[in-house]
Short mmCIF file of C-alpha atoms in Angstrom, two decimals:
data_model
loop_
_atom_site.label_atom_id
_atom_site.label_comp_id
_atom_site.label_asym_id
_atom_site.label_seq_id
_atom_site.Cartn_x
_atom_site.Cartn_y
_atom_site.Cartn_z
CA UNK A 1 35.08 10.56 19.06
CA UNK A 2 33.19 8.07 17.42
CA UNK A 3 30.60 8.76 15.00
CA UNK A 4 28.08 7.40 12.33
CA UNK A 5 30.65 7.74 9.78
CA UNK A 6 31.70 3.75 9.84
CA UNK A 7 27.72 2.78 10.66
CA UNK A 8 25.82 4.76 8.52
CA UNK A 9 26.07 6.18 4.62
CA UNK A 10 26.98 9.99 4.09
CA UNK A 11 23.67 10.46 3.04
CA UNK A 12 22.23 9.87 5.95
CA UNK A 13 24.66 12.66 7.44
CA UNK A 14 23.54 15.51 4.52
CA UNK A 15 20.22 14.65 3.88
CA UNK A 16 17.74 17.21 3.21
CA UNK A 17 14.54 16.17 3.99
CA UNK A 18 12.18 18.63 5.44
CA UNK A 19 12.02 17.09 8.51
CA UNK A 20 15.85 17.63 8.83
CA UNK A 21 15.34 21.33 7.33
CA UNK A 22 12.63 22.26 9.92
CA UNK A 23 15.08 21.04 13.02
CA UNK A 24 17.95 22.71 11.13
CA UNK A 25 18.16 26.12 12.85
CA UNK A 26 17.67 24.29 16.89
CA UNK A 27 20.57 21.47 15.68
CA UNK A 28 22.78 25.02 14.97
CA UNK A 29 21.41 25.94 18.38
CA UNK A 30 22.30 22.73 20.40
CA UNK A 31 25.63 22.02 18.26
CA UNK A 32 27.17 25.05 20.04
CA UNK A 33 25.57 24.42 23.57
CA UNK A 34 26.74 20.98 23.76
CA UNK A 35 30.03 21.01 22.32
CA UNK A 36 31.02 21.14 25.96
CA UNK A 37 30.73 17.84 27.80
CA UNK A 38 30.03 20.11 30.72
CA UNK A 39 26.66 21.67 29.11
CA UNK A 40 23.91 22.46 31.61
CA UNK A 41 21.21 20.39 29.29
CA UNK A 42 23.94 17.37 29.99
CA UNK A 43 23.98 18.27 33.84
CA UNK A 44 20.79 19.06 34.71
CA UNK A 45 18.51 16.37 32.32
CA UNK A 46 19.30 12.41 33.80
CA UNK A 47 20.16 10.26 31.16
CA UNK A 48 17.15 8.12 31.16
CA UNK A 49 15.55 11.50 30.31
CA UNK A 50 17.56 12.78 27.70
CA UNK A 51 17.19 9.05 25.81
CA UNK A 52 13.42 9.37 25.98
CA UNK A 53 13.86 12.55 24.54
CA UNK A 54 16.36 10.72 21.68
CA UNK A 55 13.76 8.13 21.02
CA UNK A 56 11.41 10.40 19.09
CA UNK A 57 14.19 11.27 17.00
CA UNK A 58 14.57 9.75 13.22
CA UNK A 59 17.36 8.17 11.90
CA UNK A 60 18.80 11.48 10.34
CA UNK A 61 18.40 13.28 13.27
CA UNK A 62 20.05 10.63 15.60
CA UNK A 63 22.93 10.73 12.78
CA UNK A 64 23.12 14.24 13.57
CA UNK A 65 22.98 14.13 16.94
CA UNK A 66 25.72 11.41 17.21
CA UNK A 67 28.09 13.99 16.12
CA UNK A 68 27.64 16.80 18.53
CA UNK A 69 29.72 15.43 21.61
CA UNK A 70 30.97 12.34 23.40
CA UNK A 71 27.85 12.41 25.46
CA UNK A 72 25.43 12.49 22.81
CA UNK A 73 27.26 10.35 20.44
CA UNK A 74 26.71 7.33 23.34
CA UNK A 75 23.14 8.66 23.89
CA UNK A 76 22.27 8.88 20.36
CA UNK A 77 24.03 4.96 19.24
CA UNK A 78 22.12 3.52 22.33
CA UNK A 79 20.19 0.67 21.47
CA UNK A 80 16.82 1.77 22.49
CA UNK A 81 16.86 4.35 20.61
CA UNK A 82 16.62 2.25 17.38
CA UNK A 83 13.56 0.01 17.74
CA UNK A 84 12.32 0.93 14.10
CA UNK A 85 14.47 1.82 11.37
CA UNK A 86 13.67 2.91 7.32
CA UNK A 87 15.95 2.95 5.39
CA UNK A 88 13.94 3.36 2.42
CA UNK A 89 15.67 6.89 1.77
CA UNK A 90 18.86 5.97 1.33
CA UNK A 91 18.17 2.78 -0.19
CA UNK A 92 20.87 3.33 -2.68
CA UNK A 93 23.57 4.20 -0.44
CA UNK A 94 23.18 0.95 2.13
CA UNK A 95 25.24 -2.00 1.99
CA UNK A 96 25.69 -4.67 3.94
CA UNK A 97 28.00 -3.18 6.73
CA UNK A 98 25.79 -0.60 7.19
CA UNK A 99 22.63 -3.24 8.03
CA UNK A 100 25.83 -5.44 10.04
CA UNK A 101 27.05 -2.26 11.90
CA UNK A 102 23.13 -1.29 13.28
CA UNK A 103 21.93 -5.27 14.12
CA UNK A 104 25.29 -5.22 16.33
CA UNK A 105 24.11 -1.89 17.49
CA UNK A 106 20.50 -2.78 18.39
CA UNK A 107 20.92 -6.11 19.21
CA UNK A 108 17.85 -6.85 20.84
CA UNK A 109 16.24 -3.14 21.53
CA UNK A 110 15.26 -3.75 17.39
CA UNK A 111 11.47 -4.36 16.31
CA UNK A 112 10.71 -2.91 13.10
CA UNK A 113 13.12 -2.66 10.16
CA UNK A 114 12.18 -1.76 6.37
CA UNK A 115 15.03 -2.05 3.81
CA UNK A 116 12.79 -1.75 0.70
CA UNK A 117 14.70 -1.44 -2.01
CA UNK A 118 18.32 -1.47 -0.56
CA UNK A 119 19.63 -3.74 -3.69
CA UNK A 120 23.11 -4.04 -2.01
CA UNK A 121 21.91 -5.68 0.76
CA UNK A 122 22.65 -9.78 0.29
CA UNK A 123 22.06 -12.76 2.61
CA UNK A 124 25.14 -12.40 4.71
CA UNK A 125 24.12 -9.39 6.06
CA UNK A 126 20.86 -10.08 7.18
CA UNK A 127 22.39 -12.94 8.90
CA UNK A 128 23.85 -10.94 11.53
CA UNK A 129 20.84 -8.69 11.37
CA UNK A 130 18.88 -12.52 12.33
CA UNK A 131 21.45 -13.21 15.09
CA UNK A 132 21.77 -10.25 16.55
CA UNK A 133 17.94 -9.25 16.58
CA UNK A 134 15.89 -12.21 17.87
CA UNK A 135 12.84 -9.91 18.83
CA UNK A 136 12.49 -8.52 15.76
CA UNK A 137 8.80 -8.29 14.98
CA UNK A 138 9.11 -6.80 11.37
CA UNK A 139 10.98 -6.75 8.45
CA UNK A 140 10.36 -5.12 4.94
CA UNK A 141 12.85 -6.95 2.04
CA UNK A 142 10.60 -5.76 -0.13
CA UNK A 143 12.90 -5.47 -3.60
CA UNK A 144 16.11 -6.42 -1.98
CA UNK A 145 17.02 -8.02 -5.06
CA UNK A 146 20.27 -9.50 -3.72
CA UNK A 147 18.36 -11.93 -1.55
CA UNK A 148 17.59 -15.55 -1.94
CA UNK A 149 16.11 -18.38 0.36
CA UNK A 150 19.14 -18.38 3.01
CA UNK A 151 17.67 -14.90 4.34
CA UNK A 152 14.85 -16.60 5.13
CA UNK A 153 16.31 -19.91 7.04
CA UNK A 154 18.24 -17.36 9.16
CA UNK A 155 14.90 -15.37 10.45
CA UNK A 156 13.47 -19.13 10.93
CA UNK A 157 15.87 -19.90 12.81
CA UNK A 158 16.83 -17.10 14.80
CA UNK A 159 13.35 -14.53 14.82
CA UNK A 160 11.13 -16.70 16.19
CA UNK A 161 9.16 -13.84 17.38
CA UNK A 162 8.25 -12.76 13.69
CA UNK A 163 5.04 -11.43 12.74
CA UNK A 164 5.47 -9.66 9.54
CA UNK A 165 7.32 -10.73 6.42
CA UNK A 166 7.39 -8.71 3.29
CA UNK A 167 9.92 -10.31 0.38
CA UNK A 168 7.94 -8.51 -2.66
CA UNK A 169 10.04 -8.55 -5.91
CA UNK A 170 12.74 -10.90 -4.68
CA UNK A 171 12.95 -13.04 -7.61
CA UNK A 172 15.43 -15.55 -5.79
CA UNK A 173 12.92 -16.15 -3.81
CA UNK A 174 11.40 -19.75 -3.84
CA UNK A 175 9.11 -21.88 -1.94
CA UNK A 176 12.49 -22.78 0.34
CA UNK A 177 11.88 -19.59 1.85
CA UNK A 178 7.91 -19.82 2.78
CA UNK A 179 8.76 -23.44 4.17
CA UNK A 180 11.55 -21.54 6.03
CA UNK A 181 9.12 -19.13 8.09
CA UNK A 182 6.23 -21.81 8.41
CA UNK A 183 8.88 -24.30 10.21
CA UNK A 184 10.39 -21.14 12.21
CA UNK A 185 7.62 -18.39 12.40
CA UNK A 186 4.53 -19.26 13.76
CA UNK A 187 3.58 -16.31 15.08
CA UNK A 188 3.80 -14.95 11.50
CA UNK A 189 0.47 -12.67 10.55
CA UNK A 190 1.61 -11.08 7.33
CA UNK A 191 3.29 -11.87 4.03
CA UNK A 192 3.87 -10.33 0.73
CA UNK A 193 5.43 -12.42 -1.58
CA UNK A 194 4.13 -10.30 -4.78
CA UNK A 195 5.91 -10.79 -7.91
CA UNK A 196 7.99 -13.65 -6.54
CA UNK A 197 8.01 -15.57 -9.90
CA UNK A 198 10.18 -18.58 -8.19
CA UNK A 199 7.35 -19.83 -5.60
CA UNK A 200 4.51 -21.66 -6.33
CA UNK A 201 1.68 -23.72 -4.47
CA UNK A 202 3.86 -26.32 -2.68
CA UNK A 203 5.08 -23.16 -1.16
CA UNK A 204 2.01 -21.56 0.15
CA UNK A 205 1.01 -24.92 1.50
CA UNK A 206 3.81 -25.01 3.85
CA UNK A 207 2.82 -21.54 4.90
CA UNK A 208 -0.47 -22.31 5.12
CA UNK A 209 0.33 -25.20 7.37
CA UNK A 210 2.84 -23.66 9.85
CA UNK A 211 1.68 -20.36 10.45
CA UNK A 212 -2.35 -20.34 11.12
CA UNK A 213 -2.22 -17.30 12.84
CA UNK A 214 -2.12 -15.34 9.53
CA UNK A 215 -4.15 -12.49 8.74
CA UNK A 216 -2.55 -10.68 5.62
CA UNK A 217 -1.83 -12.67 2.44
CA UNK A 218 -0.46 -10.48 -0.41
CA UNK A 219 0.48 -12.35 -3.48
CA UNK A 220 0.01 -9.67 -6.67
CA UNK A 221 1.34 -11.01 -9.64
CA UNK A 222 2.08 -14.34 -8.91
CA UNK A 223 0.94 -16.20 -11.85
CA UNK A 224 1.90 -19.73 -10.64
CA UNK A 225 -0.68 -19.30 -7.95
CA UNK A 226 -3.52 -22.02 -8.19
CA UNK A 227 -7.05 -22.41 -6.55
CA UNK A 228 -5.39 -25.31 -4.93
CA UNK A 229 -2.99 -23.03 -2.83
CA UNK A 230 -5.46 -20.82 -2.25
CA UNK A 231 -8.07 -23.15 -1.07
CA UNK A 232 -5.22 -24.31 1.77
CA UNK A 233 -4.33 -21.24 2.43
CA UNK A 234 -8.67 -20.59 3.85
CA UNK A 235 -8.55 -24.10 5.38
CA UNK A 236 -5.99 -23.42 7.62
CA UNK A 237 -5.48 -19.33 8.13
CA UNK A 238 -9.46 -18.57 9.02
CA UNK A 239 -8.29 -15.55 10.67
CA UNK A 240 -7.39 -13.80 7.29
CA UNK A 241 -8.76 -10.38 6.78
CA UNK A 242 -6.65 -9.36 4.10
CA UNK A 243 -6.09 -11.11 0.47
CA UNK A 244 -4.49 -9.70 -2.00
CA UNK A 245 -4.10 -11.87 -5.74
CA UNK A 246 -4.36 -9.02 -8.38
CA UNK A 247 -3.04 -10.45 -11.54
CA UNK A 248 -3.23 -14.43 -10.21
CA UNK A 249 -4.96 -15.03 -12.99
CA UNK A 250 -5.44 -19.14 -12.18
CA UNK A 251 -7.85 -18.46 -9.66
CA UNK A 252 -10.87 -20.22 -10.16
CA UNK A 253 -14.44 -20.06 -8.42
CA UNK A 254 -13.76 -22.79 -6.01
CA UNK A 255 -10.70 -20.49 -4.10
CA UNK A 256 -12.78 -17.70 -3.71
CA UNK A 257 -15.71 -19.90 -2.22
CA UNK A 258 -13.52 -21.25 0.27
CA UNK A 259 -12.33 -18.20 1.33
CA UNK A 260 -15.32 -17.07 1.52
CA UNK A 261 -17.09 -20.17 4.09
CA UNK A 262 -13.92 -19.91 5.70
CA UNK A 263 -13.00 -16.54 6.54
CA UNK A 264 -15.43 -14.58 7.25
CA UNK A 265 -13.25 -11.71 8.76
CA UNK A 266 -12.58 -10.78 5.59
CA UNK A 267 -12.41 -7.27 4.88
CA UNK A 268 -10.27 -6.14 1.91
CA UNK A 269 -9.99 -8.80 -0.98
CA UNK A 270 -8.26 -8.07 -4.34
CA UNK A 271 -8.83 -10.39 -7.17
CA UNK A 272 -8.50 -7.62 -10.06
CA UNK A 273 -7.44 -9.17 -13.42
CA UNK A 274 -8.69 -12.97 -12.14
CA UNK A 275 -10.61 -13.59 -15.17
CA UNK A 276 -11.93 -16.80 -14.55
CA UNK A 277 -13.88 -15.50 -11.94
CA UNK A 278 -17.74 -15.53 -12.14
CA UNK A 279 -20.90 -14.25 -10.06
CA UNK A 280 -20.97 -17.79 -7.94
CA UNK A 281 -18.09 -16.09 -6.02
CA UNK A 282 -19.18 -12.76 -5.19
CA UNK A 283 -22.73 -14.78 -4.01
CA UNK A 284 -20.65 -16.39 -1.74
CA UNK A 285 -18.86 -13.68 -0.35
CA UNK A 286 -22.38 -12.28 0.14
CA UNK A 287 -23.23 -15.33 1.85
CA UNK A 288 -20.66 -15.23 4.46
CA UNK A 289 -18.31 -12.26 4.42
CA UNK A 290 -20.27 -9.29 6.06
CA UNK A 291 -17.33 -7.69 7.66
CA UNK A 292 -15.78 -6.84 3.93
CA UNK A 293 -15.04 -2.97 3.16
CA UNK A 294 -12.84 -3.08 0.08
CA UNK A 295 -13.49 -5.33 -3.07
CA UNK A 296 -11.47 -4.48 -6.37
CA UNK A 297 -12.41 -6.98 -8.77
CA UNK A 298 -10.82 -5.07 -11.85
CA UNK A 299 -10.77 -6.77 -14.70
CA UNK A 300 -13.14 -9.73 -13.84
CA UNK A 301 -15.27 -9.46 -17.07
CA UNK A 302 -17.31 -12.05 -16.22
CA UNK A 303 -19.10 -10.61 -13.08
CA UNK A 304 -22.61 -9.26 -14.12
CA UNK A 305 -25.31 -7.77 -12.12
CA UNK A 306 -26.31 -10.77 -9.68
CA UNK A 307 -23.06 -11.21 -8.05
CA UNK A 308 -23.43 -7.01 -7.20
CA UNK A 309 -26.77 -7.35 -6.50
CA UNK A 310 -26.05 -10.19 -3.83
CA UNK A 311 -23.16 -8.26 -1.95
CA UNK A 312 -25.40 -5.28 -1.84
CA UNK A 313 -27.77 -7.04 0.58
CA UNK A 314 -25.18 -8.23 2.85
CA UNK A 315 -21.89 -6.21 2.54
CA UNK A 316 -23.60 -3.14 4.08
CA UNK A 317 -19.75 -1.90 5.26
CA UNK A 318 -18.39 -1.93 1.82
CA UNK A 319 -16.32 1.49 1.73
CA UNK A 320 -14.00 0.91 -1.54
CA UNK A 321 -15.80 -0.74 -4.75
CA UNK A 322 -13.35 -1.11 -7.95
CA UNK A 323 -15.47 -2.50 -10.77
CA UNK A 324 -13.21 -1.23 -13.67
CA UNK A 325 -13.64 -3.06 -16.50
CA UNK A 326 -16.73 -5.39 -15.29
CA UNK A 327 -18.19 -4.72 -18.74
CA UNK A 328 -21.53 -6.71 -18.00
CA UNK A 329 -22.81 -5.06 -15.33
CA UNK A 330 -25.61 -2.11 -15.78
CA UNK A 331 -27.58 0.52 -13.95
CA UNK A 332 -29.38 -2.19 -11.83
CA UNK A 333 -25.57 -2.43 -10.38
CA UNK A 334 -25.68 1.00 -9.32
CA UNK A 335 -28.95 1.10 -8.42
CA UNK A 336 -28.59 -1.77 -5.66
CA UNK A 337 -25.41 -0.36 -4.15
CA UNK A 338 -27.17 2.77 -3.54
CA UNK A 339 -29.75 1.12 -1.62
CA UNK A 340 -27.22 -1.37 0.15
CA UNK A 341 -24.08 0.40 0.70
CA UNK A 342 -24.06 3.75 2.93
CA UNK A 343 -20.30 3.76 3.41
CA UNK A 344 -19.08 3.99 -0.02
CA UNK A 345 -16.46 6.45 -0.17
CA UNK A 346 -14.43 5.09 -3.46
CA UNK A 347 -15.79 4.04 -6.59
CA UNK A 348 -14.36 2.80 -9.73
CA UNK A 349 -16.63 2.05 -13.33
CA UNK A 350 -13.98 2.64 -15.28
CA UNK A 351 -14.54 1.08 -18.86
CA UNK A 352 -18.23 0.04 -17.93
CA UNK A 353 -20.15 0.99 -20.79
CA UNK A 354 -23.11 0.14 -20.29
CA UNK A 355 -23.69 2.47 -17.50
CA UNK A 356 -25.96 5.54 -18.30
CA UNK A 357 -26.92 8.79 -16.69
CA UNK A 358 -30.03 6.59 -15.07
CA UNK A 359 -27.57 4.65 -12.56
CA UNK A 360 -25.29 7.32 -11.57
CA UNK A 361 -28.85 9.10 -10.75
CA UNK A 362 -29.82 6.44 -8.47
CA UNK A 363 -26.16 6.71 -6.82
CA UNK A 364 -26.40 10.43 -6.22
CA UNK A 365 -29.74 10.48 -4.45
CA UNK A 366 -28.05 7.64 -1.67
CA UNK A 367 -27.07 8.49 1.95
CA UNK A 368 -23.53 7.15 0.34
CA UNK A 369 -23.30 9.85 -2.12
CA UNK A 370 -24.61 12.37 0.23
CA UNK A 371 -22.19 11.17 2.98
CA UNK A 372 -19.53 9.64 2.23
CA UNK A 373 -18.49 9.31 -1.76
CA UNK A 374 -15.54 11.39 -2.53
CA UNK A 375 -13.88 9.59 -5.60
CA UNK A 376 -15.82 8.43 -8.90
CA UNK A 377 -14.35 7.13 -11.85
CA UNK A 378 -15.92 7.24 -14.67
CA UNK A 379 -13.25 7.54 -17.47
CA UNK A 380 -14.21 5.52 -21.16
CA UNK A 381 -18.32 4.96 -19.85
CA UNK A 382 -19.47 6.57 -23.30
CA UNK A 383 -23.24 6.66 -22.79
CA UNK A 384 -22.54 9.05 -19.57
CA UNK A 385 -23.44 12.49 -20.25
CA UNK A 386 -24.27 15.97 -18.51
CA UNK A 387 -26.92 15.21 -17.06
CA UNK A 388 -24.98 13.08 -14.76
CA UNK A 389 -22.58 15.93 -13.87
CA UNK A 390 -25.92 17.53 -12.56
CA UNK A 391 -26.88 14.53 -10.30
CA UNK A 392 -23.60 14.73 -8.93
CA UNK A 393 -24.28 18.18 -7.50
CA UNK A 394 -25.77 16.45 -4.14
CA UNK A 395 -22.55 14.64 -3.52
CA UNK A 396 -21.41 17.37 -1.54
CA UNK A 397 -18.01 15.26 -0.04
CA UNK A 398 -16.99 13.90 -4.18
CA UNK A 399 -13.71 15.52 -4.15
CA UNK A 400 -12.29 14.05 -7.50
CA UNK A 401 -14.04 12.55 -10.74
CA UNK A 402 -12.05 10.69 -13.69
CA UNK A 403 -14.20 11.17 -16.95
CA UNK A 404 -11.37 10.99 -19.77
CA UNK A 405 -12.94 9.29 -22.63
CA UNK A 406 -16.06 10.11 -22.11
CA UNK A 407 -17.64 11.48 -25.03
CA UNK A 408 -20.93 13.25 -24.72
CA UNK A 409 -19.08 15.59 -20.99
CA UNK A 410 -18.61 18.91 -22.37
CA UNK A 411 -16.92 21.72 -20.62
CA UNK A 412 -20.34 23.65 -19.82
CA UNK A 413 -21.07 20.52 -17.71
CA UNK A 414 -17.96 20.44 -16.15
CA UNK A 415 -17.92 24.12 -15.53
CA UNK A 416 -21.87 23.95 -13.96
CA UNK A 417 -20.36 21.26 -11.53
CA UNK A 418 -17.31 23.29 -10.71
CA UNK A 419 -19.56 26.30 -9.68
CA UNK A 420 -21.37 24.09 -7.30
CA UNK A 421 -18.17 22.07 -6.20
CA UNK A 422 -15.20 24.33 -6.87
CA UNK A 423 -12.98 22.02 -4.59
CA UNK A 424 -13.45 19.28 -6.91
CA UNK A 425 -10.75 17.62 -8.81
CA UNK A 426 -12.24 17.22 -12.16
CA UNK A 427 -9.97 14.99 -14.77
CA UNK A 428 -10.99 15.16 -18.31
CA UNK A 429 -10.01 15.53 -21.41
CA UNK A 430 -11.20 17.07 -25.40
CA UNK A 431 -9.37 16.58 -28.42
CA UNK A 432 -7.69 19.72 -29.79
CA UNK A 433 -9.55 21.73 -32.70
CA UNK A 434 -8.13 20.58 -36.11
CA UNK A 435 -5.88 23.30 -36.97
CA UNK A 436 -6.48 24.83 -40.64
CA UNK A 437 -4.35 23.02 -43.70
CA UNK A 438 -1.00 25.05 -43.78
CA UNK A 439 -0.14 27.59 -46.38
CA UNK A 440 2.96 28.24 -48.16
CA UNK A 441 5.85 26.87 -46.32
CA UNK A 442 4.55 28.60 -42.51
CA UNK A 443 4.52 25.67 -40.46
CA UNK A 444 1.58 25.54 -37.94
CA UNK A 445 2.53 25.48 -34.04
CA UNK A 446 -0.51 23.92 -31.95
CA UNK A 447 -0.64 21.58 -29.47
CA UNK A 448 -1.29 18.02 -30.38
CA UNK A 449 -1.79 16.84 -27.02
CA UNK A 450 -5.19 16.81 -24.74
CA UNK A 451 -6.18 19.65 -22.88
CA UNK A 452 -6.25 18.53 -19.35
CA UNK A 453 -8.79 20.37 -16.99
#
């Protein structure tokens, strides 16, 4: 009888995930019942049932299932069956036969594949996962370190029907393998090419040009971005809603501006640590982005109050604000997203210090904080005191609030905010009590650590 044990790693076969321990007493239950090819479930269920049935199935269970007769073995291996596979789990066990084994398998029955993190997975394996897959819609290479550009030529060449590319943290990686997928993928709508120290502008140009129909550009980390990339990259994708260039820290004004006139979809941009940044951005976005819901412009230390004050009077959807580290901006920030932004649900002012017990005032009397807010950070704002803790009583949906470093919180506050909120998830900190100079040669035992509420 054939089984997974050529296809698939023994993991896969012993795994004990909780999905596999929760179907473990009815896999007992159907082992014995179908041992017989002649079972009644096998007689009396058509096959076109019985695979329907398979298709909900994960790949541990259809491992399992492979091995309980002839019958199922052939149900459970079928092609359709296997439309999307993760393989995260057993990332370290997969090699290339395995990925070789399962394209001839699927053939063209496979959409959706993630291999994130399978390091033993090279180029000529995803080869035959290219030729044997042409429908394949998306693929997740996200750390596959093994990789270089030739994995890419072979989706171009053979995956035409591509839509989603992820090749995060695979530093052999170069611009080849963007102008790859813009001469072969045009239906492509999503990259992530974070960390991938080997490509550069040339290669988001080619992207840009080939695939216009994108909508997700992630790019954290890639320090050899420019505003010049990024400025083709709005020209020619204006369907982009997502943009992701944490830690691109090349980005100038003039990227973010044409972004901003030319996508106006937008609705989640990250540019934390993009220090050259300034508030003639953020007006822009104001300008013409009304559709945006998450900002995180961590880091930026040059934004100030105007650029906040200009998206609060447009950006009324705005769920997700992280200003960590915007050191310039004050209460007038807080005050204006109050009155301009209902929907906030997440909020970072992390390392702002010039916020006082005055803004987060205004932000607690808000329909947002009412409503919606349910995560503040706070943690290192050292003019914040107790008297905050009592405005936040009215947020009656803030389920967790960072406030380590902060100074003048004492546990009474804390504790009055509990006993209003006791579902809260408060995270603070105090420094221990110096401990009395020792004595003699007794050593003192305390903790040197914080005392985490």
């Amino acid at each position: 009888m054939e089984t997974l044990t050529r296809d698939v790693p023994s993991s896969m076969q012993h795994h004990n995930s909780s999905s596999v321990s929760n179907m473990k007493h009815s896999y007992v239950q159907l082992s014995k019942t179908c041992l017989d090819e002649d079972a009644q479930i096998n007689k009396k269920l058509p096959k076109e049932l019985l695979l329907r049935i398979f298709s909900y199935l994960d790949v541990v269970s259809l491992c399992r299932c492979a091995q309980v007769s002839r019958a199922w073995n052939v149900l459970a291996l079928d092609g359709s069956n296997w439309q999307k596979i993760d393989l995260f789990e057993f990332q370290t066990d997969v090699e290339g036969p395995v990925i070789e084994n399962i394209s001839r398998r699927c053939g063209g029955f496979l959409r959706q594949i993630s291999l994130r993190g399978c390091q033993s997975v090279g180029d000529g394996s995803l080869k035959t996962l290219a030729q044997c897959c042409n429908y394949i819609e998306y693929i997740n290479l996200n750390g596959c370190k093994r990789i270089t550009d030739s994995t890419s030529q072979s989706l171009s060449q053979y995956c035409k029907k591509l839509l989603s590319l992820d090749i995060g943290s695979c530093s052999m990686v170069t611009d080849l393998s963007l102008k790859a997928i813009s001469d072969g993928c045009p239906n492509l709508t999503s990259v992530n090419i974070s960390w991938c120290d080997g490509i550069t502008e040339n290669g988001v140009e080619a992207l840009a040009h080939g695939c216009p129909k994108l909508k997700s550009f992630i790019s954290k980390g890639c320090t050899r971005m420019t505003t010049r990339a990024i400025s083709c990259l709005a020209q020619h994708c204006v369907k982009l809603e997502v943009i992701n260039l944490h830690g691109c820290n090349n980005i100038e004004d003039e990227a973010v501006i044409k972004l901003a006139n030319n996508c106006n979809s937008l609705k989640y941009l990250c540019l934390a640590n993009c220090s050259l940044l300034t508030d003639s951005c953020l007006v822009s976005l104001a300008e013409q982005c009304y559709q945006l819901n998450t900002l995180e412009v961590a880091g930026c230390s040059q934004f100030t109050d105007i650029g906040f004050l200009a998206l609060s009077k447009t950006c009324h959807l705005l769920e997700k604000m992280d200003l960590e580290e915007c050191v310039f901006i004050t209460d007038s920030t807080l005050f204006h997203l109050a009155m301009g932004c209902p929907r906030l649900e997440n909020l970072s002012l992390s390392h702002c210090e010039l916020i006082t017990d005055e803004g987060i005032r205004h932000l607690s009397t808000s329909t947002c904080a009412s409503e919606h807010l349910a995560v503040l950070e706070l943690d290192n704002c050292p003019l914040i005191t107790d008297a905050s803790l009592e405005h936040l009583i009215n947020c009656h949906n803030l389920q967790r609030i960072m406030l380590y470093d902060c100074q003048l919180i004492t546990r009474n506050g804390i504790k009055r905010l509990r006993t209003h909120s006791p579902n809260i998830n408060v995270h603070a900190y105090f420094a221990p009590v110096t401990p009395p100079p020792s004595t003699g040669n007794s050593r003192q035992h305390y903790c040197r650590c914080c005392a985490i509420l």
